[in-house]
PDB file of C-alpha atoms in Angstrom:
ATOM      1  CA  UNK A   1       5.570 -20.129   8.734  1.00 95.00           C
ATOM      2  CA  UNK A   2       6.035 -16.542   7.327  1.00 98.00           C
ATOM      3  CA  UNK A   3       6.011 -13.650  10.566  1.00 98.00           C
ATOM      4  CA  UNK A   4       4.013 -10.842   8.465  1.00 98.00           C
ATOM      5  CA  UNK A   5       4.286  -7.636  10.376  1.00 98.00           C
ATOM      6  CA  UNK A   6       1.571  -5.079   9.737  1.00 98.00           C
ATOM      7  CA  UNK A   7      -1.069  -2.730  10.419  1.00 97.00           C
ATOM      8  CA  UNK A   8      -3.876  -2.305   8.183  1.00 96.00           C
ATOM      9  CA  UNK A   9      -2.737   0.767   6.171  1.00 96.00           C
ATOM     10  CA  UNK A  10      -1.952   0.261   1.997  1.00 97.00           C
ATOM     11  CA  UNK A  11       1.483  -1.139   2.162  1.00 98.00           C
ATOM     12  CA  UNK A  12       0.891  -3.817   4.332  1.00 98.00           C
ATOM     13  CA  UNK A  13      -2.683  -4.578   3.200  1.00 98.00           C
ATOM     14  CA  UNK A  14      -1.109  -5.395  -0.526  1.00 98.00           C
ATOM     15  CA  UNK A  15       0.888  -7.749   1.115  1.00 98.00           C
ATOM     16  CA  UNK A  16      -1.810  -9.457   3.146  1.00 98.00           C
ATOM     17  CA  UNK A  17      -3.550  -9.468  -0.261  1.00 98.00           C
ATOM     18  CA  UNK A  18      -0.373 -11.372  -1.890  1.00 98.00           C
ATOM     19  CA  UNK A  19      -0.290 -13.949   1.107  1.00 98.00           C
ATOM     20  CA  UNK A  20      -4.520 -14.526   1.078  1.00 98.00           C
ATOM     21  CA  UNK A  21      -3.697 -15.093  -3.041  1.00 98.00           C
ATOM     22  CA  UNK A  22      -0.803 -17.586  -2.548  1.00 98.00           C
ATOM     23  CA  UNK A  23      -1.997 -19.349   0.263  1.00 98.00           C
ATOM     24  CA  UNK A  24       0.737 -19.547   2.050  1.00 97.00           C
ATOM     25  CA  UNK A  25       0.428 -20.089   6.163  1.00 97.00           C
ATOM     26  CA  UNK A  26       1.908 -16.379   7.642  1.00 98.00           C
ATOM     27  CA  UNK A  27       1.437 -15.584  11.375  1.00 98.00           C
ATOM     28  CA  UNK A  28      -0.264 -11.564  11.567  1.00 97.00           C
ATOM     29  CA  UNK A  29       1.764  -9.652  13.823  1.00 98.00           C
ATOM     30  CA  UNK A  30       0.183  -6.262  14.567  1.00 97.00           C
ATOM     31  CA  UNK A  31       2.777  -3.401  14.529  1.00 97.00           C
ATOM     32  CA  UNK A  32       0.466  -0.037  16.218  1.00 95.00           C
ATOM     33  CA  UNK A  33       2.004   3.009  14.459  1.00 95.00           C
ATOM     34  CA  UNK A  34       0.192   5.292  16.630  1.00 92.00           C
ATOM     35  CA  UNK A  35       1.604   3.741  19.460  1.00 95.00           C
ATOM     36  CA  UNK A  36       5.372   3.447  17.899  1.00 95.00           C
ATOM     37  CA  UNK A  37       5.787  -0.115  18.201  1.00 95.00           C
ATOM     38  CA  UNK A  38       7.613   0.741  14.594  1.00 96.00           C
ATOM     39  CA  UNK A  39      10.502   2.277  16.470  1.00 95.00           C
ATOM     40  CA  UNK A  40      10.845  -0.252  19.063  1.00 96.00           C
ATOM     41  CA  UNK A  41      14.641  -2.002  18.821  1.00 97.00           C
ATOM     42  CA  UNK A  42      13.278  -5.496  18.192  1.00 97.00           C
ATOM     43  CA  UNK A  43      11.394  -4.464  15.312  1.00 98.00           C
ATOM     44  CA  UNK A  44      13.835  -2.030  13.717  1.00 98.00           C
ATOM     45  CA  UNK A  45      16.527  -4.862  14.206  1.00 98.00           C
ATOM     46  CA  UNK A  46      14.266  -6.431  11.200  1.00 98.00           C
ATOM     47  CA  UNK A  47      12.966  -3.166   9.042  1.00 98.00           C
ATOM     48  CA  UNK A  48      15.447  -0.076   9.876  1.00 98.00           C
ATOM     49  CA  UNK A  49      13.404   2.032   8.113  1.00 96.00           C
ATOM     50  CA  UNK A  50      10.901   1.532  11.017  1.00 96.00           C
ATOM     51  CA  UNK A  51       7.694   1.310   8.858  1.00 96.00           C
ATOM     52  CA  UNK A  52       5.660  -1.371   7.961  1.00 98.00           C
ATOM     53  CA  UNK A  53       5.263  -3.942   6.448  1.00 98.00           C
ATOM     54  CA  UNK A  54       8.081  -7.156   6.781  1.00 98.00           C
ATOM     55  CA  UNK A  55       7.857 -10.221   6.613  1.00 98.00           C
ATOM     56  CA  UNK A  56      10.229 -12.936   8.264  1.00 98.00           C
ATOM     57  CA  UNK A  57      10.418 -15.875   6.226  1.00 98.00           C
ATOM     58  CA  UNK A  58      12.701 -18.488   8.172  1.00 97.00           C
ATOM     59  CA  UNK A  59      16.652 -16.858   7.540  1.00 97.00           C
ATOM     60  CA  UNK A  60      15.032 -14.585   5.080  1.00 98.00           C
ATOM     61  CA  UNK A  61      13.627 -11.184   6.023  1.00 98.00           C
ATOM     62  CA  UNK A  62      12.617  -8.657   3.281  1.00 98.00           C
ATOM     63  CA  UNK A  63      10.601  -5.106   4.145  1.00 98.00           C
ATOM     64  CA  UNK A  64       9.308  -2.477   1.646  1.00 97.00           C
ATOM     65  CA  UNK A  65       5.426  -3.742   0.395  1.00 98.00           C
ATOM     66  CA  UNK A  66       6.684  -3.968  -3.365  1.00 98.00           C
ATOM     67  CA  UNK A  67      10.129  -5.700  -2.556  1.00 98.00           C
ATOM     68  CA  UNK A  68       7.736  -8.205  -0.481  1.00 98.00           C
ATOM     69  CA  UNK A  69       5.492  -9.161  -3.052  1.00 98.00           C
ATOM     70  CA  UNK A  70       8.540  -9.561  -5.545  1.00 98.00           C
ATOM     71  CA  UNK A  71       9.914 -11.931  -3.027  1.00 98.00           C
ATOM     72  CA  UNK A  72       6.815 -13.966  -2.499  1.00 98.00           C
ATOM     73  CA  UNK A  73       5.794 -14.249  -6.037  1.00 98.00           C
ATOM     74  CA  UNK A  74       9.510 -15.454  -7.092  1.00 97.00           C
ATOM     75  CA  UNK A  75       9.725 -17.797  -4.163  1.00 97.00           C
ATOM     76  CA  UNK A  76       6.025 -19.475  -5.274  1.00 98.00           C
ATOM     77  CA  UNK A  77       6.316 -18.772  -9.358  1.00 97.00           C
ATOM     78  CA  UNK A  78       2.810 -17.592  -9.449  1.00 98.00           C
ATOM     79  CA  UNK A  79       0.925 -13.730 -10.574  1.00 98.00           C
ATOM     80  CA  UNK A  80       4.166 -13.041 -12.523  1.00 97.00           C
ATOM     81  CA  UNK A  81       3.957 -12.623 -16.011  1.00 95.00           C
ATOM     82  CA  UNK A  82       5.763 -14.729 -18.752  1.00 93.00           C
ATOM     83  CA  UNK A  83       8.884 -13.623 -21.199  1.00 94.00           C
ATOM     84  CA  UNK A  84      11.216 -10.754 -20.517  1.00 96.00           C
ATOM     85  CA  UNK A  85       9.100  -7.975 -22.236  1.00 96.00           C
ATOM     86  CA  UNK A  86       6.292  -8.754 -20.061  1.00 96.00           C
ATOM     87  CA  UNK A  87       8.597  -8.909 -17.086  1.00 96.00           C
ATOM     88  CA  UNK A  88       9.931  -5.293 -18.417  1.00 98.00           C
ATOM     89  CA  UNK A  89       6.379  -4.314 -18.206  1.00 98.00           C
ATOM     90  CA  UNK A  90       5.400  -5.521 -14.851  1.00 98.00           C
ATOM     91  CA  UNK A  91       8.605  -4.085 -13.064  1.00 98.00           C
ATOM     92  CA  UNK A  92       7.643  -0.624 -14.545  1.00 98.00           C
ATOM     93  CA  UNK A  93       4.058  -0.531 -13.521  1.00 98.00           C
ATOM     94  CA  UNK A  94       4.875  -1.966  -9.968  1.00 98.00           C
ATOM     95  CA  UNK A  95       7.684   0.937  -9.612  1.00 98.00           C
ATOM     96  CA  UNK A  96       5.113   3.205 -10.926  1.00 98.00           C
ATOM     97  CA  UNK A  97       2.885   2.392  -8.144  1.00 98.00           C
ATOM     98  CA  UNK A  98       5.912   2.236  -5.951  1.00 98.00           C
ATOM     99  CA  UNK A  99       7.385   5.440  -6.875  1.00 97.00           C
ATOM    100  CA  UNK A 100       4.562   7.524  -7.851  1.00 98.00           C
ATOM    101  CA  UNK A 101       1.099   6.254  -6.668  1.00 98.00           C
ATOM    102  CA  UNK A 102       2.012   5.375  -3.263  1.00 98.00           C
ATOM    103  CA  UNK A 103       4.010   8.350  -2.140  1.00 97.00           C
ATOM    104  CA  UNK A 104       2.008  11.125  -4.105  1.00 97.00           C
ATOM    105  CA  UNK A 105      -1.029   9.337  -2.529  1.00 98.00           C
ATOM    106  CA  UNK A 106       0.682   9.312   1.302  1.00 96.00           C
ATOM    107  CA  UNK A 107       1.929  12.951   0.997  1.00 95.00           C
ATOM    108  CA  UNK A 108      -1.657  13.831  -0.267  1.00 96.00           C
ATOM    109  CA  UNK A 109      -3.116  12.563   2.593  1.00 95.00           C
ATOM    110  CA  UNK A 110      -0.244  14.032   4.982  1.00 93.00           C
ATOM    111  CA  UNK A 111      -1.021  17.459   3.819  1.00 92.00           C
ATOM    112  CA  UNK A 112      -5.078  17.489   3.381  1.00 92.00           C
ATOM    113  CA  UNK A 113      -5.308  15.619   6.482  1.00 91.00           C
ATOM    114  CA  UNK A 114      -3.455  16.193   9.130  1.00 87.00           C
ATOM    115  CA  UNK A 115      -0.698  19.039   8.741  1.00 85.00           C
ATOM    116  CA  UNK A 116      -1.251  21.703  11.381  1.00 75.00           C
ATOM    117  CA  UNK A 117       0.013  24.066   8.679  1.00 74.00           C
ATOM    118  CA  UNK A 118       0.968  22.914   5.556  1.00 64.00           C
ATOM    119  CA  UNK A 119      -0.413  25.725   3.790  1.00 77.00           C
ATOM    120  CA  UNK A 120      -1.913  25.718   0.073  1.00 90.00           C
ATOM    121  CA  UNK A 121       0.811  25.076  -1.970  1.00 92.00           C
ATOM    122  CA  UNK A 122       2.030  21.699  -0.614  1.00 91.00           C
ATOM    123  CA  UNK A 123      -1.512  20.892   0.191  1.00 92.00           C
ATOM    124  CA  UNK A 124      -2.349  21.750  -3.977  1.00 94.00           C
ATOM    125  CA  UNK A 125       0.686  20.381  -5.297  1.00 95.00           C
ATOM    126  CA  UNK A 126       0.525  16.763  -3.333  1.00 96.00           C
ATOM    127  CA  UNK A 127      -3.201  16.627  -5.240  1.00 96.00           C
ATOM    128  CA  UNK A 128      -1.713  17.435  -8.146  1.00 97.00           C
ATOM    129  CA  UNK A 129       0.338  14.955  -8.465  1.00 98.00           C
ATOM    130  CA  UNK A 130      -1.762  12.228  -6.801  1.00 98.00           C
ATOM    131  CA  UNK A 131      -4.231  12.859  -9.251  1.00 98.00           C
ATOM    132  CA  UNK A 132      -1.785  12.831 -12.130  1.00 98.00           C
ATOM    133  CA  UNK A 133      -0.482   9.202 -11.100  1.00 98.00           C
ATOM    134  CA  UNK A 134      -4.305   8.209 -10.890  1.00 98.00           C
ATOM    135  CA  UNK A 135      -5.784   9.632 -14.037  1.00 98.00           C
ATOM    136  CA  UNK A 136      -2.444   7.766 -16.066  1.00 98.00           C
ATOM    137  CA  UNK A 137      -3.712   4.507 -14.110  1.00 98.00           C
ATOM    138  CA  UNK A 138      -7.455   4.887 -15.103  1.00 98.00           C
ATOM    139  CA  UNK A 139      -6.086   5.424 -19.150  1.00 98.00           C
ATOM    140  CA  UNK A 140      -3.993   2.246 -18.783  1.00 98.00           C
ATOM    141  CA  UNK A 141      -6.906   0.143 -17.481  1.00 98.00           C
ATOM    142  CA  UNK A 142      -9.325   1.685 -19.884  1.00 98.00           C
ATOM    143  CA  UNK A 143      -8.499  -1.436 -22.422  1.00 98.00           C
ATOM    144  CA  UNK A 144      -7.500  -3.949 -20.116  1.00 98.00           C
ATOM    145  CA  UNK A 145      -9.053  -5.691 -17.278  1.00 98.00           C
ATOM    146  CA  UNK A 146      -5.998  -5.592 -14.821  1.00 98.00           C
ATOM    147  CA  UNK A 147      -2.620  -3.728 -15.641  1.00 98.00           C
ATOM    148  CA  UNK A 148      -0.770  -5.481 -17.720  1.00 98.00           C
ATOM    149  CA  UNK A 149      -3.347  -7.003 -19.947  1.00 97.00           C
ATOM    150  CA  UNK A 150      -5.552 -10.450 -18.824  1.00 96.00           C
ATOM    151  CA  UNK A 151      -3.437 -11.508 -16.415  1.00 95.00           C
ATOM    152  CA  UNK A 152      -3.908 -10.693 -12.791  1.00 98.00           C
ATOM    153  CA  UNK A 153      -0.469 -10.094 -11.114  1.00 98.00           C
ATOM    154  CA  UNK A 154       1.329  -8.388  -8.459  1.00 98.00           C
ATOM    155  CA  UNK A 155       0.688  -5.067  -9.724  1.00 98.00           C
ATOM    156  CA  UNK A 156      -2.805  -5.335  -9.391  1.00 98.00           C
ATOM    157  CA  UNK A 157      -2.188  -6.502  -5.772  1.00 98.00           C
ATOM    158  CA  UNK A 158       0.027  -3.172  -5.318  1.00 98.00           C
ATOM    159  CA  UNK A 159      -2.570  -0.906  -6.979  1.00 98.00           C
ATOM    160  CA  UNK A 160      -5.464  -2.638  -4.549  1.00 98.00           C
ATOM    161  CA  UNK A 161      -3.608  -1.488  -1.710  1.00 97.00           C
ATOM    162  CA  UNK A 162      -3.987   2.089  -2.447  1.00 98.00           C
ATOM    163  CA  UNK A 163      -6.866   2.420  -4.377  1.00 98.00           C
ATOM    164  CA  UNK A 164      -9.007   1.697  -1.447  1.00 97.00           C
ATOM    165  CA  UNK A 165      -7.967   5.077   0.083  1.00 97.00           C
ATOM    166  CA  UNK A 166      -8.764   7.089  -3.071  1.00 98.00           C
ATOM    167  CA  UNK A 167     -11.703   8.739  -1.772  1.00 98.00           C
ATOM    168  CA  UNK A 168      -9.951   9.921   1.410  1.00 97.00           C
ATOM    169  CA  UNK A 169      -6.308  10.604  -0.934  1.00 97.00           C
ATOM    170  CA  UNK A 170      -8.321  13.108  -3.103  1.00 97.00           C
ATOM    171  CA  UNK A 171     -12.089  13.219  -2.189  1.00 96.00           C
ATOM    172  CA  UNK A 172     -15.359  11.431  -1.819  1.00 96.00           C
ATOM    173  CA  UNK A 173     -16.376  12.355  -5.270  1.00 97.00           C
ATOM    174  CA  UNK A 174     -12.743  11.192  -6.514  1.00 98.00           C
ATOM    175  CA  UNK A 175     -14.187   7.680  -8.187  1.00 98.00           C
ATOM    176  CA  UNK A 176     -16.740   9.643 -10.640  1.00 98.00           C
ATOM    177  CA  UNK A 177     -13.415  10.532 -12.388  1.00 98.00           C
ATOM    178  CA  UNK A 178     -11.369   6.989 -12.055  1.00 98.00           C
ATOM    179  CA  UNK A 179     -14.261   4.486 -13.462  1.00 98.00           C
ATOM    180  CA  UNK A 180     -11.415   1.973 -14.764  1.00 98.00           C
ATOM    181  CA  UNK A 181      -9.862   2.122 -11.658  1.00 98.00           C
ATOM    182  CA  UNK A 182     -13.119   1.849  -9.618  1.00 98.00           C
ATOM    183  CA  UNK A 183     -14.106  -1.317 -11.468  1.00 98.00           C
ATOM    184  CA  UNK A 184     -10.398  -2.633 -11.058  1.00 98.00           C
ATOM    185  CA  UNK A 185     -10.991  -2.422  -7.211  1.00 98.00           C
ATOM    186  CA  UNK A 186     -14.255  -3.664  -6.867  1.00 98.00           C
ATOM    187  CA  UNK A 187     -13.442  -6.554  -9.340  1.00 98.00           C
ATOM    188  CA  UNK A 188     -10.501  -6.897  -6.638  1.00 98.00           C
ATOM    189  CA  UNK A 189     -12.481  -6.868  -4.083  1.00 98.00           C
ATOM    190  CA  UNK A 190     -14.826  -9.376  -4.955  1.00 98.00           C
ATOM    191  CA  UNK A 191     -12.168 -11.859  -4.875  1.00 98.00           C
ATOM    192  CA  UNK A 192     -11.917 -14.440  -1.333  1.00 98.00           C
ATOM    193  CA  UNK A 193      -8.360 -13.282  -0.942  1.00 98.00           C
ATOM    194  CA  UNK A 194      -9.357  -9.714  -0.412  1.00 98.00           C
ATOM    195  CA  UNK A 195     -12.013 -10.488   1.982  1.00 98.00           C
ATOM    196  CA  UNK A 196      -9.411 -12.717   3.799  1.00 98.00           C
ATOM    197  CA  UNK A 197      -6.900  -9.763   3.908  1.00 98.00           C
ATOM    198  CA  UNK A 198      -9.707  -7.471   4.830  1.00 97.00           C
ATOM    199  CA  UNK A 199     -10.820  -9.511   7.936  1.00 97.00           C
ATOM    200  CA  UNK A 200      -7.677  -9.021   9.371  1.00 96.00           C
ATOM    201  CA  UNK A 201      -8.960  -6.146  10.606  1.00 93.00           C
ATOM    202  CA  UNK A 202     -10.842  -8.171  13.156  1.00 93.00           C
ATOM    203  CA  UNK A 203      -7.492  -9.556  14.986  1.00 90.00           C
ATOM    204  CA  UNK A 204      -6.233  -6.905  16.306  1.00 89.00           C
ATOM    205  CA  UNK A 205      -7.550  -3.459  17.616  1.00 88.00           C
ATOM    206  CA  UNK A 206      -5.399  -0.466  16.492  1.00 89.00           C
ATOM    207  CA  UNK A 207      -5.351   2.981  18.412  1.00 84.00           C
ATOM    208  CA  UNK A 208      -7.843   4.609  16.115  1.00 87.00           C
ATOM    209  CA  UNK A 209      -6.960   8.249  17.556  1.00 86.00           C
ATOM    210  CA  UNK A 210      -4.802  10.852  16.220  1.00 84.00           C
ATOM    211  CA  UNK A 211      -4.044  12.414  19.232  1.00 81.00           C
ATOM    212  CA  UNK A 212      -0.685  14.367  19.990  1.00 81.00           C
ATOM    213  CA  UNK A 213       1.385  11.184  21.266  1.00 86.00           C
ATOM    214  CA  UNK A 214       0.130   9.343  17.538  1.00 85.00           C
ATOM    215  CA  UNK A 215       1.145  12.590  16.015  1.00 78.00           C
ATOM    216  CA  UNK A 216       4.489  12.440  17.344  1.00 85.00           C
ATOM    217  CA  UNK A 217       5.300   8.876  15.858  1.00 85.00           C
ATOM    218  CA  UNK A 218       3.680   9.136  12.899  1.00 80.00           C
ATOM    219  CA  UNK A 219       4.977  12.751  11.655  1.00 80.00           C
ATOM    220  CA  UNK A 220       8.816  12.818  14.100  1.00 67.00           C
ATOM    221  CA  UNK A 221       9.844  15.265  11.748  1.00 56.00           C
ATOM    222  CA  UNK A 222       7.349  17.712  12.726  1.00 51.00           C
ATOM    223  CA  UNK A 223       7.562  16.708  16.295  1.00 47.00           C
ATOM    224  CA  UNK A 224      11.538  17.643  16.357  1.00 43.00           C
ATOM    225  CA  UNK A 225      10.430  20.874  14.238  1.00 41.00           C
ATOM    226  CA  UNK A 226       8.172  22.107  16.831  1.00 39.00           C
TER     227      UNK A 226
END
């Protein structure tokens, strides 16, 4: 059985998503951020990074959301797409979201959220470019009903992840400007799988605060700043 360490931010939901989808068996092993399991020696020994998600699939352990679902959707053949210029397409859009949506989107949130002082210009320039990333999303589904065409794959899985959070990434109203990717997500979400990867936020409580000790693990950079 796969060991699927998480928490219920994007990464690791996209993942749960891409294990609901597949049906494979996985055991949910809750990794609190806030409380810095992440850093804890038995957990870096598997992700040195110390973030989440990994997964520990018998000898094989793999970490990073996007290099997860690669793994999983080579080891079962399934939500890949078929020929080499199709496969050309879906590595691009799932580096875009990789690359580009994900960390834009994180830094966004960093910076409008919960910097003690991150002043305008990182605060305006992390919008920016989260908005940028989003607005070239909404074009490409404009035509299409997922990504990369009629086929539902990985990348769609990927973009799921984060497009939940687009309200809080750049504001409540953010939707009214991303229809094509609102429709994506609640087309998505309407899916079992995604109610299955939803629910696991029944199994486990996280520490919901964001109190100085949560700060410290989440942003250590600032911490050793101060």
């Amino acid at each position: 059985m796969i060991r699927f360490f998480y928490n219920l931010s994007p990464n690791p939901m996209k993942v749960a998503l891409c294990l609901e989808e597949l049906g494979l068996p996985y055991e949910p092993v809750p990794v609190d951020t806030r409380k810095g399991e992440q850093f804890e020696p038995a957990y870096t020994a598997l992700n040195p990074n110390g973030k989440v998600p990994t997964i520990v699939d018998g000898d094989v352990t793999v970490f990073d959301s996007n290099a997860i679902l690669l793994y999983l959707a080579g080891k079962t053949g399934r939500f890949l797409p078929e020929g080499e210029a199709a496969r050309g397409e879906m590595l691009s859009w799932l580096m875009f979201v990789a690359t580009g949506i994900g960390p834009f989107s994180g830094q966004c949130v960093h910076f409008r959220h919960f910097a003690p002082d991150g002043g305008p210009y990182a605060t305006e320039r992390y919008a920016f470019e989260a908005r940028r990333h989003w607005e070239i999303l909404n074009q490409r589904l404009a035509d299409r009903p997922y990504v990369l065409g009629e086929t539902y794959t990985i990348v769609d899985m990927a973009v799921w992840g984060w497009a939940r959070m687009v309200p809080f990434v750049l504001g409540e109203d953010a939707f009214a400007g991303l229809p094509h990717v609102k429709r994506h997500l609640d087309a998505i979400g309407a899916r079992p799988a995604a109610a299955a990867a939803q629910a696991l936020k029944d199994k486990h409580a996280f520490k919901a605060e964001m109190d100085d000790t949560a700060r410290g693990f989440m942003f250590r950079a600032t911490r050793s700043a101060a």
